[in-house]
Short mmCIF file of C-alpha atoms and ligand atoms in Angstrom, two decimals:
data_model
loop_
_atom_site.label_atom_id
_atom_site.label_comp_id
_atom_site.label_asym_id
_atom_site.label_seq_id
_atom_site.Cartn_x
_atom_site.Cartn_y
_atom_site.Cartn_z
CA MET U 1 116.02 114.20 100.34
CA THR U 2 113.33 112.66 102.52
CA ALA U 3 109.59 113.07 102.73
CA CYS U 4 109.94 114.69 106.13
CA GLY U 5 112.83 117.04 105.33
CA ALA U 6 112.23 120.51 103.98
CA VAL U 7 113.27 119.92 100.37
CA GLY U 8 114.26 123.19 98.73
CA VAL U 9 112.38 125.14 101.38
CA ASN U 10 114.07 128.23 102.76
CA THR U 11 112.59 129.47 106.00
CA ARG U 12 112.75 133.00 107.39
CA VAL U 13 112.23 134.47 110.84
CA GLU U 14 109.40 136.74 109.58
CA ASP U 15 107.51 133.60 108.55
CA GLY U 16 108.04 132.08 112.00
CA TYR U 17 110.38 129.56 110.27
CA LEU U 18 107.46 128.06 108.36
CA PRO U 19 107.92 127.49 104.62
CA ARG U 20 107.30 130.78 102.77
CA PRO U 21 103.55 130.89 101.99
CA ILE U 22 102.54 130.99 98.30
CA THR U 23 98.74 131.07 98.58
CA GLU U 24 96.21 133.54 100.00
CA ASP U 25 95.16 131.39 102.93
CA ALA U 26 98.73 130.23 103.65
CA GLU U 27 99.46 133.88 104.48
CA LEU U 28 96.56 133.85 106.98
CA ILE U 29 97.93 130.66 108.56
CA ARG U 30 101.46 132.13 108.71
CA ASN U 31 100.13 135.33 110.34
CA PHE U 32 98.11 133.38 112.90
CA TRP U 33 101.22 131.31 113.74
CA VAL U 34 103.50 134.37 114.04
CA TYR U 35 101.05 136.47 116.12
CA THR U 36 100.34 133.50 118.42
CA TRP U 37 104.09 133.24 119.05
CA ILE U 38 104.37 136.99 119.71
CA ALA U 39 101.44 136.86 122.17
CA ALA U 40 102.93 133.78 123.90
CA LEU U 41 106.36 135.41 124.17
CA LEU U 42 104.83 138.63 125.61
CA VAL U 43 102.88 136.65 128.22
CA GLY U 44 106.02 134.61 129.02
CA ALA U 45 108.12 137.77 129.36
CA LEU U 46 105.53 139.40 131.65
CA VAL U 47 105.29 136.32 133.89
CA LEU U 48 109.09 136.02 134.14
CA ALA U 49 109.53 139.76 134.78
CA LEU U 50 106.92 139.72 137.58
CA SER U 51 108.51 136.58 139.05
CA PHE U 52 111.99 138.11 139.10
CA TRP U 53 110.58 141.31 140.58
CA CYS U 54 108.92 139.35 143.42
CA TRP U 55 112.04 137.27 144.08
CA ALA U 56 114.19 140.42 144.22
CA MET U 57 111.86 142.71 146.17
CA TYR U 58 110.44 140.25 148.70
CA ARG U 59 113.44 138.04 149.42
CA LYS U 60 114.28 137.38 153.06
CA LYS U 61 116.42 140.23 154.35
CA LYS U 62 118.92 140.20 157.21
CA GLY U 63 117.18 140.51 160.54
CA ASP U 64 113.76 139.32 159.22
CA GLU U 65 112.47 137.00 161.91
CA THR U 66 108.72 136.97 161.30
CA LEU U 67 106.73 135.69 158.30
CA PRO U 68 105.60 138.44 155.90
CA GLU U 69 101.92 139.20 155.53
CA GLN U 70 100.13 136.17 153.98
CA LEU U 71 97.94 136.90 150.90
CA GLN U 72 96.93 133.47 149.58
CA TYR U 73 93.15 134.02 149.87
CA ASN U 74 93.01 137.26 147.89
CA ILE U 75 89.72 136.76 146.02
CA PRO U 76 90.06 139.61 143.46
CA LEU U 77 93.54 138.29 142.51
CA GLU U 78 92.25 134.72 142.16
CA ILE U 79 89.39 135.90 139.93
CA LEU U 80 91.90 137.89 137.83
CA TYR U 81 94.20 134.95 137.19
CA THR U 82 91.27 132.69 136.36
CA ILE U 83 89.60 135.13 133.97
CA VAL U 84 92.75 136.26 132.10
CA PRO U 85 93.82 132.76 130.92
CA ILE U 86 90.20 131.94 129.96
CA LEU U 87 90.07 135.12 127.84
CA ALA U 88 93.46 134.32 126.26
CA LEU U 89 92.35 130.76 125.37
CA ALA U 90 88.98 132.01 124.07
CA ALA U 91 90.78 134.47 121.76
CA LEU U 92 93.11 131.70 120.50
CA PHE U 93 90.15 129.38 119.94
CA PHE U 94 88.20 132.08 118.07
CA TRP U 95 91.08 132.99 115.72
CA ASN U 96 92.06 129.37 115.17
CA ASN U 97 88.51 128.52 114.10
CA LYS U 98 88.29 131.56 111.86
CA VAL U 99 91.59 130.79 110.09
CA ALA U 100 90.80 127.05 109.78
CA ALA U 101 87.33 127.79 108.33
CA THR U 102 88.88 130.07 105.69
CA ALA U 103 91.79 127.73 104.89
CA MET U 104 89.74 124.54 104.64
CA GLY U 105 86.47 126.02 103.33
CA THR U 106 85.22 124.75 99.95
CA GLU U 107 82.05 126.83 99.62
CA THR U 108 83.55 129.11 96.97
CA GLU U 109 83.06 127.98 93.37
CA PRO U 110 86.59 127.09 92.10
CA ASP U 111 87.93 128.26 88.71
CA ASN U 112 89.63 124.94 88.17
CA VAL U 113 89.29 121.38 89.54
CA VAL U 114 92.02 118.74 89.82
CA ASN U 115 91.36 115.24 91.10
CA VAL U 116 94.59 114.00 92.72
CA VAL U 117 94.89 110.27 93.32
CA GLY U 118 97.57 108.86 95.62
CA LYS U 119 99.03 105.41 94.93
CA GLN U 120 102.06 103.53 96.23
CA TRP U 121 104.28 105.48 95.51
CA SER U 122 103.27 108.20 93.14
CA TRP U 123 100.39 110.39 91.98
CA ASP U 124 97.79 110.62 89.24
CA PHE U 125 96.48 114.05 88.33
CA ASN U 126 93.08 114.28 86.62
CA TYR U 127 92.36 117.76 85.30
CA THR U 128 88.61 117.27 85.43
CA SER U 129 87.74 120.74 84.06
CA GLU U 130 89.89 120.08 80.96
CA ASN U 131 89.28 116.30 80.76
CA VAL U 132 92.98 115.34 80.56
CA HIS U 133 95.26 113.51 82.96
CA GLU U 134 98.84 112.72 83.91
CA ALA U 135 99.86 109.44 85.55
CA GLY U 136 103.02 109.57 87.65
CA THR U 137 105.60 106.91 88.34
CA GLN U 138 107.61 106.64 91.52
CA ALA U 139 110.49 109.08 91.84
CA GLN U 140 113.95 107.57 91.48
CA LEU U 141 116.10 109.45 93.94
CA THR U 142 119.63 109.12 92.68
CA GLY U 143 121.05 111.95 94.77
CA ARG U 144 121.68 113.98 91.62
CA PRO U 145 119.73 117.20 90.97
CA ALA U 146 118.34 115.79 87.68
CA ALA U 147 116.21 113.36 89.69
CA GLU U 148 113.78 116.21 90.36
CA GLN U 149 113.24 116.71 86.64
CA GLN U 150 111.72 113.21 86.42
CA LEU U 151 108.98 113.85 88.96
CA PRO U 152 105.33 113.82 87.89
CA GLU U 153 104.01 117.35 87.46
CA LEU U 154 100.94 119.06 88.78
CA TRP U 155 100.21 122.32 86.97
CA ILE U 156 97.88 125.00 88.31
CA PRO U 157 97.21 128.58 87.13
CA VAL U 158 98.35 131.53 89.29
CA ASN U 159 95.77 133.86 90.91
CA GLU U 160 92.95 131.40 90.24
CA ARG U 161 91.13 129.23 92.73
CA THR U 162 91.91 125.54 92.23
CA GLU U 163 90.04 122.81 94.02
CA PHE U 164 91.86 119.54 94.77
CA GLN U 165 89.65 116.48 95.11
CA LEU U 166 91.82 113.96 96.89
CA THR U 167 91.52 110.21 97.01
CA ALA U 168 93.73 107.09 96.95
CA ARG U 169 93.95 103.80 95.06
CA ASP U 170 95.42 101.57 97.75
CA VAL U 171 96.33 102.79 101.22
CA ASN U 172 96.08 106.13 103.02
CA HIS U 173 98.32 108.91 101.68
CA SER U 174 98.43 112.65 102.35
CA PHE U 175 98.68 115.47 99.83
CA TRP U 176 101.22 118.06 100.93
CA VAL U 177 102.92 121.04 99.36
CA PRO U 178 104.82 122.62 102.29
CA GLU U 179 104.31 126.15 100.90
CA PHE U 180 100.50 125.70 101.12
CA LEU U 181 100.94 125.40 104.92
CA LYS U 182 98.15 122.83 104.92
CA LYS U 183 97.77 119.20 103.92
CA LEU U 184 94.95 116.71 103.71
CA ASP U 185 94.65 112.92 103.93
CA MET U 186 93.92 110.86 100.83
CA ILE U 187 91.78 107.88 101.80
CA PRO U 188 90.61 105.05 99.50
CA GLY U 189 86.87 105.29 98.87
CA ARG U 190 86.62 108.86 100.14
CA VAL U 191 87.05 112.27 98.55
CA ASN U 192 88.62 115.00 100.68
CA THR U 193 88.62 118.47 99.23
CA PHE U 194 90.53 121.70 99.67
CA GLN U 195 91.13 124.81 97.60
CA VAL U 196 94.07 127.14 97.06
CA THR U 197 94.63 130.43 95.27
CA PRO U 198 98.37 130.65 94.54
CA THR U 199 99.67 134.21 94.44
CA GLU U 200 103.01 133.65 92.70
CA GLU U 201 104.40 131.57 89.86
CA GLY U 202 107.14 129.04 90.50
CA GLU U 203 108.10 125.41 91.01
CA PHE U 204 107.65 123.63 94.30
CA ILE U 205 108.03 120.08 95.59
CA GLY U 206 104.96 118.21 96.77
CA LYS U 207 105.14 115.04 98.81
CA CYS U 208 103.19 112.37 100.61
CA ALA U 209 102.81 113.16 104.32
CA GLU U 210 101.35 109.84 105.48
CA LEU U 211 103.74 106.90 105.95
CA CYS U 212 102.42 104.60 103.22
CA GLY U 213 105.02 101.86 102.74
CA SER U 214 108.62 101.18 101.72
CA TYR U 215 109.03 103.97 99.17
CA HIS U 216 106.91 106.63 100.91
CA ALA U 217 109.95 108.96 100.81
CA GLN U 218 110.01 108.72 97.00
CA MET U 219 106.36 109.69 96.62
CA LEU U 220 107.12 113.17 95.30
CA PHE U 221 105.76 115.48 92.65
CA ARG U 222 106.56 118.86 91.18
CA LEU U 223 104.00 121.63 91.53
CA LYS U 224 104.15 124.19 88.74
CA VAL U 225 102.26 127.42 89.34
CA VAL U 226 102.05 129.08 85.91
CA SER U 227 100.17 131.75 83.98
CA ARG U 228 96.74 130.90 82.50
CA GLU U 229 98.33 130.82 79.00
CA GLU U 230 101.03 128.33 80.02
CA PHE U 231 98.42 126.25 81.83
CA ASP U 232 96.18 126.09 78.74
CA ALA U 233 99.18 125.19 76.56
CA HIS U 234 100.11 122.36 78.95
CA MET U 235 96.53 121.03 78.87
CA LYS U 236 96.72 121.00 75.04
CA ASP U 237 100.05 119.14 75.32
CA LEU U 238 98.52 116.43 77.51
CA GLU U 239 95.69 116.10 75.00
CA LYS U 240 98.19 115.76 72.13
CA ARG U 241 100.01 113.03 74.06
CA GLY U 242 96.71 111.13 74.14
CA GLN U 243 96.19 111.62 77.87
CA THR U 244 92.53 112.47 77.47
CA GLY U 245 89.78 111.53 79.88
CA THR U 246 90.38 110.95 83.55
CA LEU U 247 91.75 107.90 85.33
CA GLY U 248 89.03 106.44 87.48
CA ASN U 249 89.53 104.84 90.86
CA ASP U 250 89.17 101.42 89.29
CA VAL U 251 92.48 101.86 87.43
CA ASN U 252 95.28 99.58 88.51
CA ARG U 253 98.02 101.51 90.26
CA GLU U 254 100.80 100.11 88.08
CA PRO U 255 102.28 102.50 85.50
CA ILE U 256 100.06 102.62 82.43
CA ALA U 257 101.58 101.57 79.11
CA PRO U 258 100.48 103.85 76.23
CA ALA U 259 98.92 100.88 74.42
CA ASP U 260 96.69 100.09 77.37
CA ARG U 261 95.73 103.67 78.01
CA ASP U 262 92.59 103.75 75.85
CA GLU U 263 91.21 100.70 77.54
CA LEU U 264 91.87 102.03 81.03
CA THR U 265 90.81 105.61 80.47
CA THR U 266 87.37 106.21 81.78
CA THR U 267 85.44 109.41 82.18
CA GLY U 268 83.29 110.48 85.04
CA SER U 269 83.92 107.46 87.24
CA ASN U 270 85.17 109.62 90.11
CA GLU U 271 82.66 110.76 92.67
CU1 CU V 1 101.93 107.99 100.30
#
């Protein structure tokens, strides 16, 4: 298992070999990717077919002594093969912008907000709407399947819009769940934001996508997309465990001992 490998991700040809999308905008991104490939393959096939046709039809035949008619200054043709690529690129540019604006837009009011903080080499999750948190410790990859059960967990409710407010305690990290088909940098002193609306329940592996030091590959977490009821129950659980409040950016990145938690827990210190 590495941070770059596709952990537990099965790819299919109908997804263009991307991880299977699990959010509304990931489906848009997947469709844009697949249709771009189809368009590119059609253009490639047309160009190759016309090339082969020319090579076959206009090859030098026995007895040909003179040059064929020369057509290199055919103005209508030159205009055609200038305009067509410009139109193709303009269409790509237009759709790319449209999909990116939808996928990265944060204008919609989210149902739920989670502040995710990257740290060498784990994650803190502050459920700001519910005022509880979970502090992760670095994954210990033993090569056995049980290792995944020890990962810090990020829970979000299905069919609701969750906003992630991303930042970091130490160096640059990047928040990535492959099935979201998008990722965003986590930079100390800055808050980067994106939103997702997951469309199915399940467990997925999230990882750091920015080389951030020796144990970057062990900077993993488990994403749990659950029903609203299970989500609420988990929030109550965190509260019962005493994980109330949110961990501000001033918190030391070392694992927090329960005894020190009260002292370190601060509310509202995130931008
Ligand atoms: Cu990292």
